[in-house]
mmCIF file of C-alpha atoms in Angstrom:
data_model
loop_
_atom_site.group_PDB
_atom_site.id
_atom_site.type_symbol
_atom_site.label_atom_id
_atom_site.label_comp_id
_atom_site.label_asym_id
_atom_site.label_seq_id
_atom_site.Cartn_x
_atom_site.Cartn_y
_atom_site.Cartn_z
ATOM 1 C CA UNK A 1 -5.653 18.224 8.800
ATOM 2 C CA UNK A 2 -4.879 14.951 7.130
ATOM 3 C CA UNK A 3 -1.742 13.936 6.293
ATOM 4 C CA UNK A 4 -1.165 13.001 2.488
ATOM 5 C CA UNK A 5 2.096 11.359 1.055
ATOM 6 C CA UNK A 6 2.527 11.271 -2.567
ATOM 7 C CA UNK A 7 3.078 8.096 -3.835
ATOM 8 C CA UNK A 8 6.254 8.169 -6.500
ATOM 9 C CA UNK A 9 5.030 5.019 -8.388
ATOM 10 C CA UNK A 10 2.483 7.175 -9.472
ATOM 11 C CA UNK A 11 2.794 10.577 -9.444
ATOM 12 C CA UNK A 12 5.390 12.463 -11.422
ATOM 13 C CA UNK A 13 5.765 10.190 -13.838
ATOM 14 C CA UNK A 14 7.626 12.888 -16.107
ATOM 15 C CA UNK A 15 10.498 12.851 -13.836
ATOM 16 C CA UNK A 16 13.186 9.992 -13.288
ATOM 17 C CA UNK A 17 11.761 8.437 -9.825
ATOM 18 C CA UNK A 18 14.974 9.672 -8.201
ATOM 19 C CA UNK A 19 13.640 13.758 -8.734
ATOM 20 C CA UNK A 20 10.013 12.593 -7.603
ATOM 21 C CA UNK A 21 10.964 13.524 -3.935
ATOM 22 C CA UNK A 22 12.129 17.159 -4.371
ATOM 23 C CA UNK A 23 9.035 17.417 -6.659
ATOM 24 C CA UNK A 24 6.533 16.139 -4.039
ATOM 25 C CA UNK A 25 8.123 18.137 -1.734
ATOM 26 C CA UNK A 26 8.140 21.496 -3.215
ATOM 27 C CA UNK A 27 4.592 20.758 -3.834
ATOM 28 C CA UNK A 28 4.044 20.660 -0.395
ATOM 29 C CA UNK A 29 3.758 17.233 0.590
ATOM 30 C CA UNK A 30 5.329 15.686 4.070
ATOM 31 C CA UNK A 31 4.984 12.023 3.502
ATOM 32 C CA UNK A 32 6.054 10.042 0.544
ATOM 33 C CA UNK A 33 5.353 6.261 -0.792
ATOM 34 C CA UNK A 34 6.023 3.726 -3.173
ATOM 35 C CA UNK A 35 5.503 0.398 -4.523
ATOM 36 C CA UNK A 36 9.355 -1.030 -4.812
ATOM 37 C CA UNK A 37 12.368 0.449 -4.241
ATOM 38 C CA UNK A 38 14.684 -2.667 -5.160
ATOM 39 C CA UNK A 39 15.898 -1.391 -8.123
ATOM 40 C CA UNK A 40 18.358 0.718 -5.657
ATOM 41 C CA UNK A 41 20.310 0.870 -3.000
ATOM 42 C CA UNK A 42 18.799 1.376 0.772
ATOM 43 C CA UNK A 43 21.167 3.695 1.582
ATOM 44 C CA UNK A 44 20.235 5.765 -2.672
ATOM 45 C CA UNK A 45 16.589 5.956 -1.270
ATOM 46 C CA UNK A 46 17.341 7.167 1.915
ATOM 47 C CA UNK A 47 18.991 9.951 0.194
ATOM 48 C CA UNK A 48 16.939 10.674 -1.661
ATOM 49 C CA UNK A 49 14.282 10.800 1.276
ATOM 50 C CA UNK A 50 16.339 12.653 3.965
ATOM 51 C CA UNK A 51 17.350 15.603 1.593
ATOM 52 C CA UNK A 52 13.572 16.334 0.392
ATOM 53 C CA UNK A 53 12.962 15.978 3.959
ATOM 54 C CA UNK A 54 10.098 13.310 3.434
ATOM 55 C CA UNK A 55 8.713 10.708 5.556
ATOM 56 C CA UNK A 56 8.800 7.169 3.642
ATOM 57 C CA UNK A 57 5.094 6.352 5.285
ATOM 58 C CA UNK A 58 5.208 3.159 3.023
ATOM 59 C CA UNK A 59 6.498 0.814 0.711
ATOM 60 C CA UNK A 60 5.604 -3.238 -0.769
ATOM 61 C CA UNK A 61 7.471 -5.882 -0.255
ATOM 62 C CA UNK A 62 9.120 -7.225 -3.253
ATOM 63 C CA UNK A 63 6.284 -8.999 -5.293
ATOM 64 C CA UNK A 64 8.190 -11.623 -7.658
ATOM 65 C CA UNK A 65 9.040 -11.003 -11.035
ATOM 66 C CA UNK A 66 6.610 -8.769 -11.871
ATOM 67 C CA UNK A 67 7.042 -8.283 -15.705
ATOM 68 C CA UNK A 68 6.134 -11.878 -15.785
ATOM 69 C CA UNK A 69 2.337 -11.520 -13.765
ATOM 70 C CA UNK A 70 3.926 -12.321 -9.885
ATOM 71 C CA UNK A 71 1.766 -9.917 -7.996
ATOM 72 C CA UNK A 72 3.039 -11.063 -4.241
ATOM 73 C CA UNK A 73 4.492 -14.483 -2.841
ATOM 74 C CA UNK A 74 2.714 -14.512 0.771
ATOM 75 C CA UNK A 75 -0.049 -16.829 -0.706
ATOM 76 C CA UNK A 76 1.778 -18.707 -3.272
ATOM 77 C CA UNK A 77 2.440 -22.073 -1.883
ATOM 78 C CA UNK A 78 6.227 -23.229 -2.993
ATOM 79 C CA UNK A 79 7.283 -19.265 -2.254
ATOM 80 C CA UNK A 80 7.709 -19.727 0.976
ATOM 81 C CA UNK A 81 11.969 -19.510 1.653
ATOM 82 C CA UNK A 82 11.431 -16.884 -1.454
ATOM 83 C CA UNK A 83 9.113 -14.943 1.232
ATOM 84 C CA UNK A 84 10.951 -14.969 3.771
ATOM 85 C CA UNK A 85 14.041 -13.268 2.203
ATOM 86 C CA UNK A 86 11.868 -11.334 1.080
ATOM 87 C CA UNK A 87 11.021 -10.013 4.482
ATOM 88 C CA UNK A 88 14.723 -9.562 5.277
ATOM 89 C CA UNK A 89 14.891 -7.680 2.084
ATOM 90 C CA UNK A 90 12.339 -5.502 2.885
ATOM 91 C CA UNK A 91 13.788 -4.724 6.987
ATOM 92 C CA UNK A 92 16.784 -3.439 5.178
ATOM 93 C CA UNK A 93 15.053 -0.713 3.254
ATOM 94 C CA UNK A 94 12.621 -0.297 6.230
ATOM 95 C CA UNK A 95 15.912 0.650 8.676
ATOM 96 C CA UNK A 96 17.470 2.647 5.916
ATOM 97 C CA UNK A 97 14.703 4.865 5.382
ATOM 98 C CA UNK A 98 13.062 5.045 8.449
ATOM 99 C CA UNK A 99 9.821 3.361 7.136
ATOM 100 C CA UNK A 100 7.559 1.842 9.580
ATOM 101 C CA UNK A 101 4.986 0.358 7.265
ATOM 102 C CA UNK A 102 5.160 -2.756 4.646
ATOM 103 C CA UNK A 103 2.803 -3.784 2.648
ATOM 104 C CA UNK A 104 2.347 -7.390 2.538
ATOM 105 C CA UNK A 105 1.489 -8.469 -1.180
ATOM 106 C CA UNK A 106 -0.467 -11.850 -1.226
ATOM 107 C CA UNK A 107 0.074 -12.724 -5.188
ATOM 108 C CA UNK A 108 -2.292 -14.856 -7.795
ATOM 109 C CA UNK A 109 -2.081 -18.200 -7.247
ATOM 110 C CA UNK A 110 -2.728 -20.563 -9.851
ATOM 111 C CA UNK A 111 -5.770 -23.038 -9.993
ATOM 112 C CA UNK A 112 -3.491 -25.786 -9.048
ATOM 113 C CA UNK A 113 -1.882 -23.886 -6.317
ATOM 114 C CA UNK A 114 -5.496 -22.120 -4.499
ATOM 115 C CA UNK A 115 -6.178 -25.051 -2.078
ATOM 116 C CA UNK A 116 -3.205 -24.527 -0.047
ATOM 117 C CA UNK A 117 -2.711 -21.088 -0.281
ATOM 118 C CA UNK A 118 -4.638 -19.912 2.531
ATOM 119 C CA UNK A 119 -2.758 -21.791 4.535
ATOM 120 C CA UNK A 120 0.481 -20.626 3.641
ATOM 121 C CA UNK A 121 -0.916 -16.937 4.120
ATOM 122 C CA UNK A 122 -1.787 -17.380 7.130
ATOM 123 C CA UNK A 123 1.855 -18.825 7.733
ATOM 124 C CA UNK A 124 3.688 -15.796 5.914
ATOM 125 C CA UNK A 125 1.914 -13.089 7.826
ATOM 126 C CA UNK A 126 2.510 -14.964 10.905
ATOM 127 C CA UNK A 127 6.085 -14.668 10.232
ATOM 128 C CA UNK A 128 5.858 -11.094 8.779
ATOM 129 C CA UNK A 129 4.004 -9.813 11.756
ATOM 130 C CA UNK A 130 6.577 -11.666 13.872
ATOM 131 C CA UNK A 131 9.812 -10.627 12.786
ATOM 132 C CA UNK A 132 8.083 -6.761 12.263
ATOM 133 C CA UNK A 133 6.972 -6.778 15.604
ATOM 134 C CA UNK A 134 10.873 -7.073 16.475
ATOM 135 C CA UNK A 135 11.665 -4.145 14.494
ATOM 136 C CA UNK A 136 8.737 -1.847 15.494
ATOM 137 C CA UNK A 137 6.971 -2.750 11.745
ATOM 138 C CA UNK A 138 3.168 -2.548 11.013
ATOM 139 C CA UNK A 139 2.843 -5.260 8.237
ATOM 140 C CA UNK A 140 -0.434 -4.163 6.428
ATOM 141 C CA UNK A 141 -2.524 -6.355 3.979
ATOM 142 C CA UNK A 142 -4.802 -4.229 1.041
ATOM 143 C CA UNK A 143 -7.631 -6.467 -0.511
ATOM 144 C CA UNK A 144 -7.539 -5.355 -4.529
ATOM 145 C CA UNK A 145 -10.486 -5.830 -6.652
ATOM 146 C CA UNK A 146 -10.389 -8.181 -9.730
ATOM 147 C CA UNK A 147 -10.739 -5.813 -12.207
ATOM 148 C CA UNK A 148 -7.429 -3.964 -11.677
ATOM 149 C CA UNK A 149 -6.128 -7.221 -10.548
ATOM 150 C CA UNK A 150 -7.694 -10.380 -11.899
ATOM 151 C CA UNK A 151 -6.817 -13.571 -9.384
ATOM 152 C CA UNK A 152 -5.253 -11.712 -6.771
ATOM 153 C CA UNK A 153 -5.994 -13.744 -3.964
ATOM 154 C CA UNK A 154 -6.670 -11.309 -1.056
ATOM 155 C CA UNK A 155 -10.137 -9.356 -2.889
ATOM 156 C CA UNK A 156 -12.511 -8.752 0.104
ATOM 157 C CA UNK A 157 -12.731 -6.813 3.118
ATOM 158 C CA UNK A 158 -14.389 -9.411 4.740
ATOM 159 C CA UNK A 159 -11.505 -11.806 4.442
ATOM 160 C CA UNK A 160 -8.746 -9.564 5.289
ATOM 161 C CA UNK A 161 -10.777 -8.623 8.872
ATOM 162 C CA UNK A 162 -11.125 -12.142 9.193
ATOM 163 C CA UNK A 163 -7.304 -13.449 8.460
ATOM 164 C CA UNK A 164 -6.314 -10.058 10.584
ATOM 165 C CA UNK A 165 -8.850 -11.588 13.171
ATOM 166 C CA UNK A 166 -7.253 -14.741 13.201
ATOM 167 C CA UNK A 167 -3.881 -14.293 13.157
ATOM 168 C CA UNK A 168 -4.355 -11.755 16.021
ATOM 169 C CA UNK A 169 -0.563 -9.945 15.736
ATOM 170 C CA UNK A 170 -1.014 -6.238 17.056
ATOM 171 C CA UNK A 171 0.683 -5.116 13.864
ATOM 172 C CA UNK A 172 -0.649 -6.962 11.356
ATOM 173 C CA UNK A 173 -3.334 -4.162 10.293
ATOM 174 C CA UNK A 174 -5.760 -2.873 7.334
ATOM 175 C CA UNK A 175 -4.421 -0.905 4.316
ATOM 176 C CA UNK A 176 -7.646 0.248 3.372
ATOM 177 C CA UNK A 177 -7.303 1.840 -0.801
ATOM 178 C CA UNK A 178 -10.589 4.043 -0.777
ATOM 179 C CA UNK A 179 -10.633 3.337 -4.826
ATOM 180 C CA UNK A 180 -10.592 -0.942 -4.241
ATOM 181 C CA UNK A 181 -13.611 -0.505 -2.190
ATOM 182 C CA UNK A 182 -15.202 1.977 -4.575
ATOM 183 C CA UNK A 183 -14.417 -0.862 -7.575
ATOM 184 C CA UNK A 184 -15.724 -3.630 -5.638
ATOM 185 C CA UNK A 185 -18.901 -1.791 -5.163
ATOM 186 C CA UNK A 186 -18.709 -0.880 -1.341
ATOM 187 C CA UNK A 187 -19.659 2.320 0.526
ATOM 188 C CA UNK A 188 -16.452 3.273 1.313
ATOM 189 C CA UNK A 189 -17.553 5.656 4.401
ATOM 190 C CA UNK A 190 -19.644 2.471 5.857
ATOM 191 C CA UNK A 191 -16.419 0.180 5.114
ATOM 192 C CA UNK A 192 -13.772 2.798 6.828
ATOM 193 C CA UNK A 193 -16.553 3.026 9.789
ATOM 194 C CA UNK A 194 -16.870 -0.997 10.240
ATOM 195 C CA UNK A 195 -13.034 -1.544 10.221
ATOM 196 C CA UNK A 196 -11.993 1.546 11.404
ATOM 197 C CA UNK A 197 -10.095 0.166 14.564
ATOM 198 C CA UNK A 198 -7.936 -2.086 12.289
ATOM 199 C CA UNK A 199 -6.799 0.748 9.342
ATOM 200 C CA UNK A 200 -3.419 1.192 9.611
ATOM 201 C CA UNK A 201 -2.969 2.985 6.091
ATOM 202 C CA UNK A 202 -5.469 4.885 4.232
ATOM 203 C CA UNK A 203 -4.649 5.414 0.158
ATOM 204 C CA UNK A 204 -7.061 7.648 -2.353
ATOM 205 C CA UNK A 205 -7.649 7.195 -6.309
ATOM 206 C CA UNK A 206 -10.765 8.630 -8.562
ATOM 207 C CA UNK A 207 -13.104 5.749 -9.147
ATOM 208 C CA UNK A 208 -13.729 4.768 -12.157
ATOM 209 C CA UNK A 209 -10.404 5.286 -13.627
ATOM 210 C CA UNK A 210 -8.196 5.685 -10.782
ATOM 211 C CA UNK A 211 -7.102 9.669 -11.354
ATOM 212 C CA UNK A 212 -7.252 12.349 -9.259
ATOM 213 C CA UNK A 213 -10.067 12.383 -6.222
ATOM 214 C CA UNK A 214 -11.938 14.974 -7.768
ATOM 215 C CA UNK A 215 -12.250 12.792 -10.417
ATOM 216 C CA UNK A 216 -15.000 10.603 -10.780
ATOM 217 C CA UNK A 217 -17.721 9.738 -9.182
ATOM 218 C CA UNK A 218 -15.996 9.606 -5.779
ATOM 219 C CA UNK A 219 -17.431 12.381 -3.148
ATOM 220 C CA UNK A 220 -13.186 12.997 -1.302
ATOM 221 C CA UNK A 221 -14.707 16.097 0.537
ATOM 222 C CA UNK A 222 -17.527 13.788 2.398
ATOM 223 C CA UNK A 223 -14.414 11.032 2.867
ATOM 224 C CA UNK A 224 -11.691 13.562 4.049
ATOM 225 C CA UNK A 225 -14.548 15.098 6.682
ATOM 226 C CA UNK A 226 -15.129 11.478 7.689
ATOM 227 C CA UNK A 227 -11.804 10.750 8.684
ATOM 228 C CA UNK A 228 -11.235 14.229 9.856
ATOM 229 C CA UNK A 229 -13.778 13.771 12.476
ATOM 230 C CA UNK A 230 -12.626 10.011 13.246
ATOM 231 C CA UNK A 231 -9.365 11.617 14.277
ATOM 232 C CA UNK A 232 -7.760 9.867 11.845
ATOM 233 C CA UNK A 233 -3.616 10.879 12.230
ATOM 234 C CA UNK A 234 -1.806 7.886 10.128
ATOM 235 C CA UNK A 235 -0.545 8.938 5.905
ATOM 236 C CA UNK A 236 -3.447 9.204 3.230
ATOM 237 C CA UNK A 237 -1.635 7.915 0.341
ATOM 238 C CA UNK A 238 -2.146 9.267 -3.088
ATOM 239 C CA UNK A 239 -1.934 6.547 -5.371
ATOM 240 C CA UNK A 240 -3.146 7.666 -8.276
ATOM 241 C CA UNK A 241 -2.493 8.531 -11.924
ATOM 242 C CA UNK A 242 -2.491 11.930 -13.153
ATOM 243 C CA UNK A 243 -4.556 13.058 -15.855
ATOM 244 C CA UNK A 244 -2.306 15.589 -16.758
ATOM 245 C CA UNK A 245 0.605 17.526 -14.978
ATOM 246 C CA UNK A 246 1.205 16.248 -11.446
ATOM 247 C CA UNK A 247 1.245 19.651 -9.692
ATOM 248 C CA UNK A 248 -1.881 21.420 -11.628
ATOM 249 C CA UNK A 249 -3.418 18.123 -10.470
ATOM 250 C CA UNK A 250 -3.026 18.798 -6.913
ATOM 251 C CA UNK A 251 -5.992 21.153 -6.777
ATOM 252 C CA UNK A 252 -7.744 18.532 -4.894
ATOM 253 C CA UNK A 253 -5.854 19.662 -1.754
ATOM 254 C CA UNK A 254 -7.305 22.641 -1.573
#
């Protein structure tokens, strides 16, 4: 049986994010994530996930200001003492809450900015992958496609194997979102297959639209027996938005 975690960035919106985990929970789920929690304390969130009796399977690091368009400072060349605490930032939540995963958000860099900023990516996950390692962290990098995300640097699967490749760090891994690859036009069984060795986080959205996974043109069933059979024992993450009421939602599951 695979092993979902609801992510409470997305589901639930209804509720104040503080009530999401009691909600996922009664609906049956073991694992919970997120995309920031720096709006609170460490020790508020880890609360919050000890007395739903969660597992936090995942959070991002903190992206910039994100009202503003930052989308991730890893490739944004001038960021890089801004990454860095970052990092540190993150290890605190990470120890508070148990959380062994981070996602590593690469940002948009500007035309001006797009020469160097492989470089620096390179140099950031490096140190991410480093300082993780110390702490027992899997530092994951997602590719997103430019539709949801228009000049977010990191927007292939090719190039993340190839920078994960490269940099070589047992813990710098795949967060593979089923719904990117859909968008960017990939077969997503064919894409888990070829980089199945370096997935260290699965996450699941309807494509088009990015609702429910018996939403859209998506075939979940053929995906979840896929990854069933792989032996596949790390969180399925359910980032998506619900159509309607989070719980009536969740007949999916069934």
């Amino acid at each position: 049986m695979l092993n979902f975690a609801a992510n409470l960035s997305f589901l639930y919106p209804e509720l104040p994010f503080a009530a999401r985990f009691e909600a996922a929970a009664r609906a049956g789920f073991r694992g919970c994530e997120f995309l920031f929690p720096y709006d609170y304390a460490p020790d508020e969130v880890a609360r919050w996930v000890h007395d739903a009796g969660l597992t936090l399977a995942l959070f991002n690091l903190y992206p910039g200001d994100w009202s503003r368009g930052d989308r991730g400072l890893a490739a944004i060349p001038g960021q890089e003492d801004a990454f860095r605490r970052s990092v540190d930032q993150a290890l605190e939540y990470a120890g508070a809450t148990g959380c062994k995963r981070l996602h590593i958000l690469a940002g948009c860099p500007s035309e001006d900015q797009i020469e160097l900023s492989r470089d620096v990516y390179l140099a950031n996950l490096e140190y991410a992958a480093r300082v993780g390692h110390n702490e027992s962290l899997t530092c994951l990098i997602e590719p997103i496609n430019p539709i949801d995300m228009p000049g977010y640097f990191l927007n292939d699967f090719d190039t993340a194997l190839g920078i994960i490749k490269e940099i070589g760090a047992p813990n710098l891994r795949l967060q593979f979102d089923c719904y990117h690859a859909a968008m960017l036009g990939r077969d997503v069984i064919k894409e888990m297959s070829r980089a199945y060795d370096q997935i260290g986080h699965i996450q699941i959205a309807g494509c088009p639209g990015r609702h429910e996974p018996d939403v859209g043109i998506q075939d979940y069933g053929a995906i979840f027996q896929w990854l069933t059979a792989a032996g596949y024992s790390e969180w399925v993450g359910c980032e998506y938005h619900p159509i309607g009421d989070t719980d009536a939602g969740l007949k999916w599951r069934a």
